[in-house]
Amino acid sequence: MLPPCEVAWLNPETGTLIRENVVLAYTYVDPYRFGALLGRIRGFMHRLGRDTGQGEVVLEFAGRLYKIRHFDCV
């Protein structure tokens, strides 16, 4: 994990700039196993965002960012 950093995002409901500290977690994976387990990884990312009340979770793979803003229901 990296040290906490301060970020800001615009609350679309109020138009207010929200500042908060976040922690970025990086992990490195075997790309072949990643592809084989993609469904489980997707489920985890949706559960992480939903259960922790996030507005967005981001997954980076092969130089691309994948942003999830709408989480699957349980």
PDB file of N, CA and C in Angstrom:
ATOM      1  N   MET A   1       0.839  -1.181   0.000  1.00  0.00           N
ATOM      2  CA  MET A   1       0.000   0.000   0.000  1.00  0.00           C
ATOM      3  C   MET A   1       0.880   1.238   0.000  1.00  0.00           C
ATOM      4  N   LEU A   2       0.330   2.249  -0.558  1.00  0.00           N
ATOM      5  CA  LEU A   2       1.010   3.540  -0.571  1.00  0.00           C
ATOM      6  C   LEU A   2       0.550   4.355   0.634  1.00  0.00           C
ATOM      7  N   PRO A   3       1.311   5.371   1.018  1.00  0.00           N
ATOM      8  CA  PRO A   3       0.856   6.225   2.121  1.00  0.00           C
ATOM      9  C   PRO A   3      -0.437   6.948   1.728  1.00  0.00           C
ATOM     10  N   PRO A   4      -1.249   7.316   2.713  1.00  0.00           N
ATOM     11  CA  PRO A   4      -2.480   8.053   2.400  1.00  0.00           C
ATOM     12  C   PRO A   4      -2.162   9.338   1.638  1.00  0.00           C
ATOM     13  N   CYS A   5      -3.063   9.708   0.762  1.00  0.00           N
ATOM     14  CA  CYS A   5      -2.906  10.972   0.043  1.00  0.00           C
ATOM     15  C   CYS A   5      -4.235  11.706   0.058  1.00  0.00           C
ATOM     16  N   GLU A   6      -4.168  13.002  -0.053  1.00  0.00           N
ATOM     17  CA  GLU A   6      -5.378  13.814  -0.054  1.00  0.00           C
ATOM     18  C   GLU A   6      -5.881  13.963  -1.483  1.00  0.00           C
ATOM     19  N   VAL A   7      -7.169  13.723  -1.661  1.00  0.00           N
ATOM     20  CA  VAL A   7      -7.791  13.871  -2.974  1.00  0.00           C
ATOM     21  C   VAL A   7      -9.023  14.748  -2.824  1.00  0.00           C
ATOM     22  N   ALA A   8      -9.561  15.158  -3.943  1.00  0.00           N
ATOM     23  CA  ALA A   8     -10.799  15.932  -3.935  1.00  0.00           C
ATOM     24  C   ALA A   8     -11.678  15.444  -5.073  1.00  0.00           C
ATOM     25  N   TRP A   9     -12.965  15.459  -4.831  1.00  0.00           N
ATOM     26  CA  TRP A   9     -13.923  15.078  -5.863  1.00  0.00           C
ATOM     27  C   TRP A   9     -15.146  15.959  -5.731  1.00  0.00           C
ATOM     28  N   LEU A  10     -15.845  16.112  -6.823  1.00  0.00           N
ATOM     29  CA  LEU A  10     -17.019  16.976  -6.861  1.00  0.00           C
ATOM     30  C   LEU A  10     -18.261  16.152  -6.595  1.00  0.00           C
ATOM     31  N   ASN A  11     -18.985  16.501  -5.535  1.00  0.00           N
ATOM     32  CA  ASN A  11     -20.235  15.829  -5.227  1.00  0.00           C
ATOM     33  C   ASN A  11     -21.275  16.271  -6.259  1.00  0.00           C
ATOM     34  N   PRO A  12     -21.757  15.349  -7.108  1.00  0.00           N
ATOM     35  CA  PRO A  12     -22.681  15.749  -8.169  1.00  0.00           C
ATOM     36  C   PRO A  12     -24.039  16.208  -7.651  1.00  0.00           C
ATOM     37  N   GLU A  13     -24.399  15.791  -6.440  1.00  0.00           N
ATOM     38  CA  GLU A  13     -25.709  16.179  -5.894  1.00  0.00           C
ATOM     39  C   GLU A  13     -25.714  17.591  -5.336  1.00  0.00           C
ATOM     40  N   THR A  14     -24.576  18.010  -4.755  1.00  0.00           N
ATOM     41  CA  THR A  14     -24.528  19.326  -4.110  1.00  0.00           C
ATOM     42  C   THR A  14     -23.647  20.323  -4.845  1.00  0.00           C
ATOM     43  N   GLY A  15     -22.796  19.827  -5.753  1.00  0.00           N
ATOM     44  CA  GLY A  15     -21.854  20.703  -6.432  1.00  0.00           C
ATOM     45  C   GLY A  15     -20.699  21.130  -5.537  1.00  0.00           C
ATOM     46  N   THR A  16     -20.546  20.481  -4.385  1.00  0.00           N
ATOM     47  CA  THR A  16     -19.514  20.812  -3.413  1.00  0.00           C
ATOM     48  C   THR A  16     -18.260  19.993  -3.662  1.00  0.00           C
ATOM     49  N   LEU A  17     -17.108  20.632  -3.496  1.00  0.00           N
ATOM     50  CA  LEU A  17     -15.839  19.932  -3.598  1.00  0.00           C
ATOM     51  C   LEU A  17     -15.560  19.251  -2.256  1.00  0.00           C
ATOM     52  N   ILE A  18     -15.382  17.943  -2.279  1.00  0.00           N
ATOM     53  CA  ILE A  18     -15.142  17.153  -1.070  1.00  0.00           C
ATOM     54  C   ILE A  18     -13.674  16.751  -1.046  1.00  0.00           C
ATOM     55  N   ARG A  19     -13.000  17.047   0.048  1.00  0.00           N
ATOM     56  CA  ARG A  19     -11.591  16.646   0.225  1.00  0.00           C
ATOM     57  C   ARG A  19     -11.552  15.516   1.238  1.00  0.00           C
ATOM     58  N   GLU A  20     -10.743  14.504   0.933  1.00  0.00           N
ATOM     59  CA  GLU A  20     -10.609  13.395   1.867  1.00  0.00           C
ATOM     60  C   GLU A  20      -9.284  12.684   1.633  1.00  0.00           C
ATOM     61  N   ASN A  21      -8.870  11.930   2.626  1.00  0.00           N
ATOM     62  CA  ASN A  21      -7.663  11.118   2.500  1.00  0.00           C
ATOM     63  C   ASN A  21      -8.056   9.736   2.005  1.00  0.00           C
ATOM     64  N   VAL A  22      -7.287   9.211   1.084  1.00  0.00           N
ATOM     65  CA  VAL A  22      -7.537   7.872   0.563  1.00  0.00           C
ATOM     66  C   VAL A  22      -6.247   7.073   0.650  1.00  0.00           C
ATOM     67  N   VAL A  23      -6.407   5.772   0.630  1.00  0.00           N
ATOM     68  CA  VAL A  23      -5.268   4.861   0.584  1.00  0.00           C
ATOM     69  C   VAL A  23      -5.401   4.039  -0.686  1.00  0.00           C
ATOM     70  N   LEU A  24      -4.360   4.060  -1.491  1.00  0.00           N
ATOM     71  CA  LEU A  24      -4.338   3.262  -2.711  1.00  0.00           C
ATOM     72  C   LEU A  24      -3.663   1.934  -2.409  1.00  0.00           C
ATOM     73  N   ALA A  25      -4.253   0.867  -2.863  1.00  0.00           N
ATOM     74  CA  ALA A  25      -3.665  -0.462  -2.667  1.00  0.00           C
ATOM     75  C   ALA A  25      -3.318  -1.027  -4.039  1.00  0.00           C
ATOM     76  N   TYR A  26      -2.076  -1.412  -4.201  1.00  0.00           N
ATOM     77  CA  TYR A  26      -1.621  -2.003  -5.453  1.00  0.00           C
ATOM     78  C   TYR A  26      -1.307  -3.468  -5.232  1.00  0.00           C
ATOM     79  N   THR A  27      -1.628  -4.265  -6.212  1.00  0.00           N
ATOM     80  CA  THR A  27      -1.233  -5.665  -6.205  1.00  0.00           C
ATOM     81  C   THR A  27      -0.830  -6.037  -7.621  1.00  0.00           C
ATOM     82  N   TYR A  28       0.014  -6.990  -7.734  1.00  0.00           N
ATOM     83  CA  TYR A  28       0.470  -7.440  -9.041  1.00  0.00           C
ATOM     84  C   TYR A  28      -0.020  -8.855  -9.251  1.00  0.00           C
ATOM     85  N   VAL A  29      -0.517  -9.134 -10.452  1.00  0.00           N
ATOM     86  CA  VAL A  29      -1.120 -10.438 -10.730  1.00  0.00           C
ATOM     87  C   VAL A  29      -0.562 -11.018 -12.021  1.00  0.00           C
ATOM     88  N   ASP A  30      -0.672 -12.310 -12.115  1.00  0.00           N
ATOM     89  CA  ASP A  30      -0.354 -13.022 -13.347  1.00  0.00           C
ATOM     90  C   ASP A  30      -1.494 -12.746 -14.329  1.00  0.00           C
ATOM     91  N   PRO A  31      -1.224 -12.192 -15.507  1.00  0.00           N
ATOM     92  CA  PRO A  31      -2.303 -11.819 -16.426  1.00  0.00           C
ATOM     93  C   PRO A  31      -3.165 -13.008 -16.872  1.00  0.00           C
ATOM     94  N   TYR A  32      -2.613 -14.194 -16.931  1.00  0.00           N
ATOM     95  CA  TYR A  32      -3.401 -15.357 -17.344  1.00  0.00           C
ATOM     96  C   TYR A  32      -4.384 -15.762 -16.245  1.00  0.00           C
ATOM     97  N   ARG A  33      -3.923 -15.730 -15.014  1.00  0.00           N
ATOM     98  CA  ARG A  33      -4.834 -16.042 -13.896  1.00  0.00           C
ATOM     99  C   ARG A  33      -5.880 -14.947 -13.747  1.00  0.00           C
ATOM    100  N   PHE A  34      -5.462 -13.702 -13.984  1.00  0.00           N
ATOM    101  CA  PHE A  34      -6.398 -12.582 -13.912  1.00  0.00           C
ATOM    102  C   PHE A  34      -7.557 -12.821 -14.864  1.00  0.00           C
ATOM    103  N   GLY A  35      -7.239 -13.169 -16.101  1.00  0.00           N
ATOM    104  CA  GLY A  35      -8.286 -13.428 -17.091  1.00  0.00           C
ATOM    105  C   GLY A  35      -9.183 -14.578 -16.702  1.00  0.00           C
ATOM    106  N   ALA A  36      -8.591 -15.622 -16.131  1.00  0.00           N
ATOM    107  CA  ALA A  36      -9.369 -16.795 -15.735  1.00  0.00           C
ATOM    108  C   ALA A  36     -10.299 -16.495 -14.560  1.00  0.00           C
ATOM    109  N   LEU A  37      -9.929 -15.546 -13.722  1.00  0.00           N
ATOM    110  CA  LEU A  37     -10.709 -15.226 -12.523  1.00  0.00           C
ATOM    111  C   LEU A  37     -11.457 -13.903 -12.639  1.00  0.00           C
ATOM    112  N   LEU A  38     -11.596 -13.403 -13.827  1.00  0.00           N
ATOM    113  CA  LEU A  38     -12.181 -12.078 -14.027  1.00  0.00           C
ATOM    114  C   LEU A  38     -13.570 -11.937 -13.406  1.00  0.00           C
ATOM    115  N   GLY A  39     -14.402 -12.946 -13.500  1.00  0.00           N
ATOM    116  CA  GLY A  39     -15.744 -12.876 -12.907  1.00  0.00           C
ATOM    117  C   GLY A  39     -15.700 -12.696 -11.398  1.00  0.00           C
ATOM    118  N   ARG A  40     -14.796 -13.411 -10.739  1.00  0.00           N
ATOM    119  CA  ARG A  40     -14.655 -13.281  -9.285  1.00  0.00           C
ATOM    120  C   ARG A  40     -14.087 -11.920  -8.910  1.00  0.00           C
ATOM    121  N   ILE A  41     -13.143 -11.428  -9.704  1.00  0.00           N
ATOM    122  CA  ILE A  41     -12.552 -10.110  -9.434  1.00  0.00           C
ATOM    123  C   ILE A  41     -13.611  -9.026  -9.595  1.00  0.00           C
ATOM    124  N   ARG A  42     -14.415  -9.145 -10.645  1.00  0.00           N
ATOM    125  CA  ARG A  42     -15.505  -8.183 -10.870  1.00  0.00           C
ATOM    126  C   ARG A  42     -16.462  -8.182  -9.679  1.00  0.00           C
ATOM    127  N   GLY A  43     -16.848  -9.374  -9.219  1.00  0.00           N
ATOM    128  CA  GLY A  43     -17.747  -9.474  -8.071  1.00  0.00           C
ATOM    129  C   GLY A  43     -17.157  -8.830  -6.830  1.00  0.00           C
ATOM    130  N   PHE A  44     -15.856  -9.055  -6.610  1.00  0.00           N
ATOM    131  CA  PHE A  44     -15.183  -8.451  -5.461  1.00  0.00           C
ATOM    132  C   PHE A  44     -15.202  -6.931  -5.554  1.00  0.00           C
ATOM    133  N   MET A  45     -14.899  -6.383  -6.716  1.00  0.00           N
ATOM    134  CA  MET A  45     -14.857  -4.927  -6.877  1.00  0.00           C
ATOM    135  C   MET A  45     -16.233  -4.310  -6.623  1.00  0.00           C
ATOM    136  N   HIS A  46     -17.279  -4.954  -7.119  1.00  0.00           N
ATOM    137  CA  HIS A  46     -18.640  -4.452  -6.887  1.00  0.00           C
ATOM    138  C   HIS A  46     -19.002  -4.540  -5.401  1.00  0.00           C
ATOM    139  N   ARG A  47     -18.670  -5.649  -4.767  1.00  0.00           N
ATOM    140  CA  ARG A  47     -18.952  -5.829  -3.340  1.00  0.00           C
ATOM    141  C   ARG A  47     -18.166  -4.816  -2.510  1.00  0.00           C
ATOM    142  N   LEU A  48     -16.896  -4.600  -2.847  1.00  0.00           N
ATOM    143  CA  LEU A  48     -16.065  -3.629  -2.136  1.00  0.00           C
ATOM    144  C   LEU A  48     -16.696  -2.238  -2.208  1.00  0.00           C
ATOM    145  N   GLY A  49     -17.073  -1.816  -3.392  1.00  0.00           N
ATOM    146  CA  GLY A  49     -17.677  -0.490  -3.542  1.00  0.00           C
ATOM    147  C   GLY A  49     -19.001  -0.359  -2.822  1.00  0.00           C
ATOM    148  N   ARG A  50     -19.843  -1.376  -2.956  1.00  0.00           N
ATOM    149  CA  ARG A  50     -21.171  -1.353  -2.335  1.00  0.00           C
ATOM    150  C   ARG A  50     -21.074  -1.404  -0.814  1.00  0.00           C
ATOM    151  N   ASP A  51     -20.298  -2.365  -0.287  1.00  0.00           N
ATOM    152  CA  ASP A  51     -20.242  -2.571   1.159  1.00  0.00           C
ATOM    153  C   ASP A  51     -19.524  -1.460   1.906  1.00  0.00           C
ATOM    154  N   THR A  52     -18.645  -0.724   1.234  1.00  0.00           N
ATOM    155  CA  THR A  52     -17.928   0.368   1.904  1.00  0.00           C
ATOM    156  C   THR A  52     -18.491   1.740   1.550  1.00  0.00           C
ATOM    157  N   GLY A  53     -19.597   1.765   0.806  1.00  0.00           N
ATOM    158  CA  GLY A  53     -20.268   3.030   0.498  1.00  0.00           C
ATOM    159  C   GLY A  53     -19.481   3.954  -0.412  1.00  0.00           C
ATOM    160  N   GLN A  54     -18.722   3.385  -1.325  1.00  0.00           N
ATOM    161  CA  GLN A  54     -17.908   4.204  -2.227  1.00  0.00           C
ATOM    162  C   GLN A  54     -18.762   4.773  -3.364  1.00  0.00           C
ATOM    163  N   GLY A  55     -18.358   5.911  -3.847  1.00  0.00           N
ATOM    164  CA  GLY A  55     -18.987   6.475  -5.033  1.00  0.00           C
ATOM    165  C   GLY A  55     -18.384   5.882  -6.296  1.00  0.00           C
ATOM    166  N   GLU A  56     -17.158   5.382  -6.168  1.00  0.00           N
ATOM    167  CA  GLU A  56     -16.456   4.818  -7.327  1.00  0.00           C
ATOM    168  C   GLU A  56     -15.302   3.960  -6.836  1.00  0.00           C
ATOM    169  N   VAL A  57     -15.073   2.849  -7.506  1.00  0.00           N
ATOM    170  CA  VAL A  57     -13.856   2.069  -7.308  1.00  0.00           C
ATOM    171  C   VAL A  57     -13.189   1.933  -8.665  1.00  0.00           C
ATOM    172  N   VAL A  58     -11.879   1.844  -8.651  1.00  0.00           N
ATOM    173  CA  VAL A  58     -11.119   1.820  -9.898  1.00  0.00           C
ATOM    174  C   VAL A  58     -10.159   0.639  -9.880  1.00  0.00           C
ATOM    175  N   LEU A  59     -10.109  -0.028 -11.003  1.00  0.00           N
ATOM    176  CA  LEU A  59      -9.186  -1.141 -11.195  1.00  0.00           C
ATOM    177  C   LEU A  59      -8.331  -0.804 -12.404  1.00  0.00           C
ATOM    178  N   GLU A  60      -7.022  -0.915 -12.241  1.00  0.00           N
ATOM    179  CA  GLU A  60      -6.108  -0.666 -13.360  1.00  0.00           C
ATOM    180  C   GLU A  60      -5.519  -1.996 -13.797  1.00  0.00           C
ATOM    181  N   PHE A  61      -5.567  -2.259 -15.083  1.00  0.00           N
ATOM    182  CA  PHE A  61      -4.965  -3.477 -15.620  1.00  0.00           C
ATOM    183  C   PHE A  61      -4.428  -3.179 -17.013  1.00  0.00           C
ATOM    184  N   ALA A  62      -3.201  -3.564 -17.247  1.00  0.00           N
ATOM    185  CA  ALA A  62      -2.547  -3.401 -18.548  1.00  0.00           C
ATOM    186  C   ALA A  62      -2.603  -1.949 -19.031  1.00  0.00           C
ATOM    187  N   GLY A  63      -2.395  -1.010 -18.084  1.00  0.00           N
ATOM    188  CA  GLY A  63      -2.337   0.397 -18.456  1.00  0.00           C
ATOM    189  C   GLY A  63      -3.682   1.069 -18.667  1.00  0.00           C
ATOM    190  N   ARG A  64      -4.793   0.370 -18.398  1.00  0.00           N
ATOM    191  CA  ARG A  64      -6.134   0.963 -18.537  1.00  0.00           C
ATOM    192  C   ARG A  64      -6.824   1.029 -17.195  1.00  0.00           C
ATOM    193  N   LEU A  65      -7.564   2.105 -16.980  1.00  0.00           N
ATOM    194  CA  LEU A  65      -8.360   2.247 -15.768  1.00  0.00           C
ATOM    195  C   LEU A  65      -9.788   1.827 -16.054  1.00  0.00           C
ATOM    196  N   TYR A  66     -10.330   1.022 -15.171  1.00  0.00           N
ATOM    197  CA  TYR A  66     -11.728   0.601 -15.258  1.00  0.00           C
ATOM    198  C   TYR A  66     -12.441   1.168 -14.042  1.00  0.00           C
ATOM    199  N   LYS A  67     -13.376   2.071 -14.272  1.00  0.00           N
ATOM    200  CA  LYS A  67     -14.091   2.742 -13.190  1.00  0.00           C
ATOM    201  C   LYS A  67     -15.471   2.104 -13.027  1.00  0.00           C
ATOM    202  N   ILE A  68     -15.810   1.795 -11.780  1.00  0.00           N
ATOM    203  CA  ILE A  68     -17.116   1.232 -11.483  1.00  0.00           C
ATOM    204  C   ILE A  68     -17.836   2.224 -10.587  1.00  0.00           C
ATOM    205  N   ARG A  69     -18.944   2.739 -11.065  1.00  0.00           N
ATOM    206  CA  ARG A  69     -19.712   3.733 -10.306  1.00  0.00           C
ATOM    207  C   ARG A  69     -21.095   3.214  -9.908  1.00  0.00           C
ATOM    208  N   HIS A  70     -21.550   2.176 -10.575  1.00  0.00           N
ATOM    209  CA  HIS A  70     -22.856   1.586 -10.275  1.00  0.00           C
ATOM    210  C   HIS A  70     -22.602   0.137  -9.908  1.00  0.00           C
ATOM    211  N   PHE A  71     -22.928  -0.210  -8.668  1.00  0.00           N
ATOM    212  CA  PHE A  71     -22.592  -1.518  -8.129  1.00  0.00           C
ATOM    213  C   PHE A  71     -23.771  -2.464  -8.231  1.00  0.00           C
ATOM    214  N   ASP A  72     -23.469  -3.733  -8.536  1.00  0.00           N
ATOM    215  CA  ASP A  72     -24.493  -4.759  -8.587  1.00  0.00           C
ATOM    216  C   ASP A  72     -25.193  -4.854  -7.240  1.00  0.00           C
ATOM    217  N   CYS A  73     -26.471  -5.190  -7.277  1.00  0.00           N
ATOM    218  CA  CYS A  73     -27.219  -5.438  -6.039  1.00  0.00           C
ATOM    219  C   CYS A  73     -26.881  -6.823  -5.523  1.00  0.00           C
ATOM    220  N   VAL A  74     -27.117  -7.027  -4.253  1.00  0.00           N
ATOM    221  CA  VAL A  74     -26.826  -8.326  -3.638  1.00  0.00           C
ATOM    222  C   VAL A  74     -27.812  -9.351  -4.123  1.00  0.00           C
TER     223      VAL A  74
END
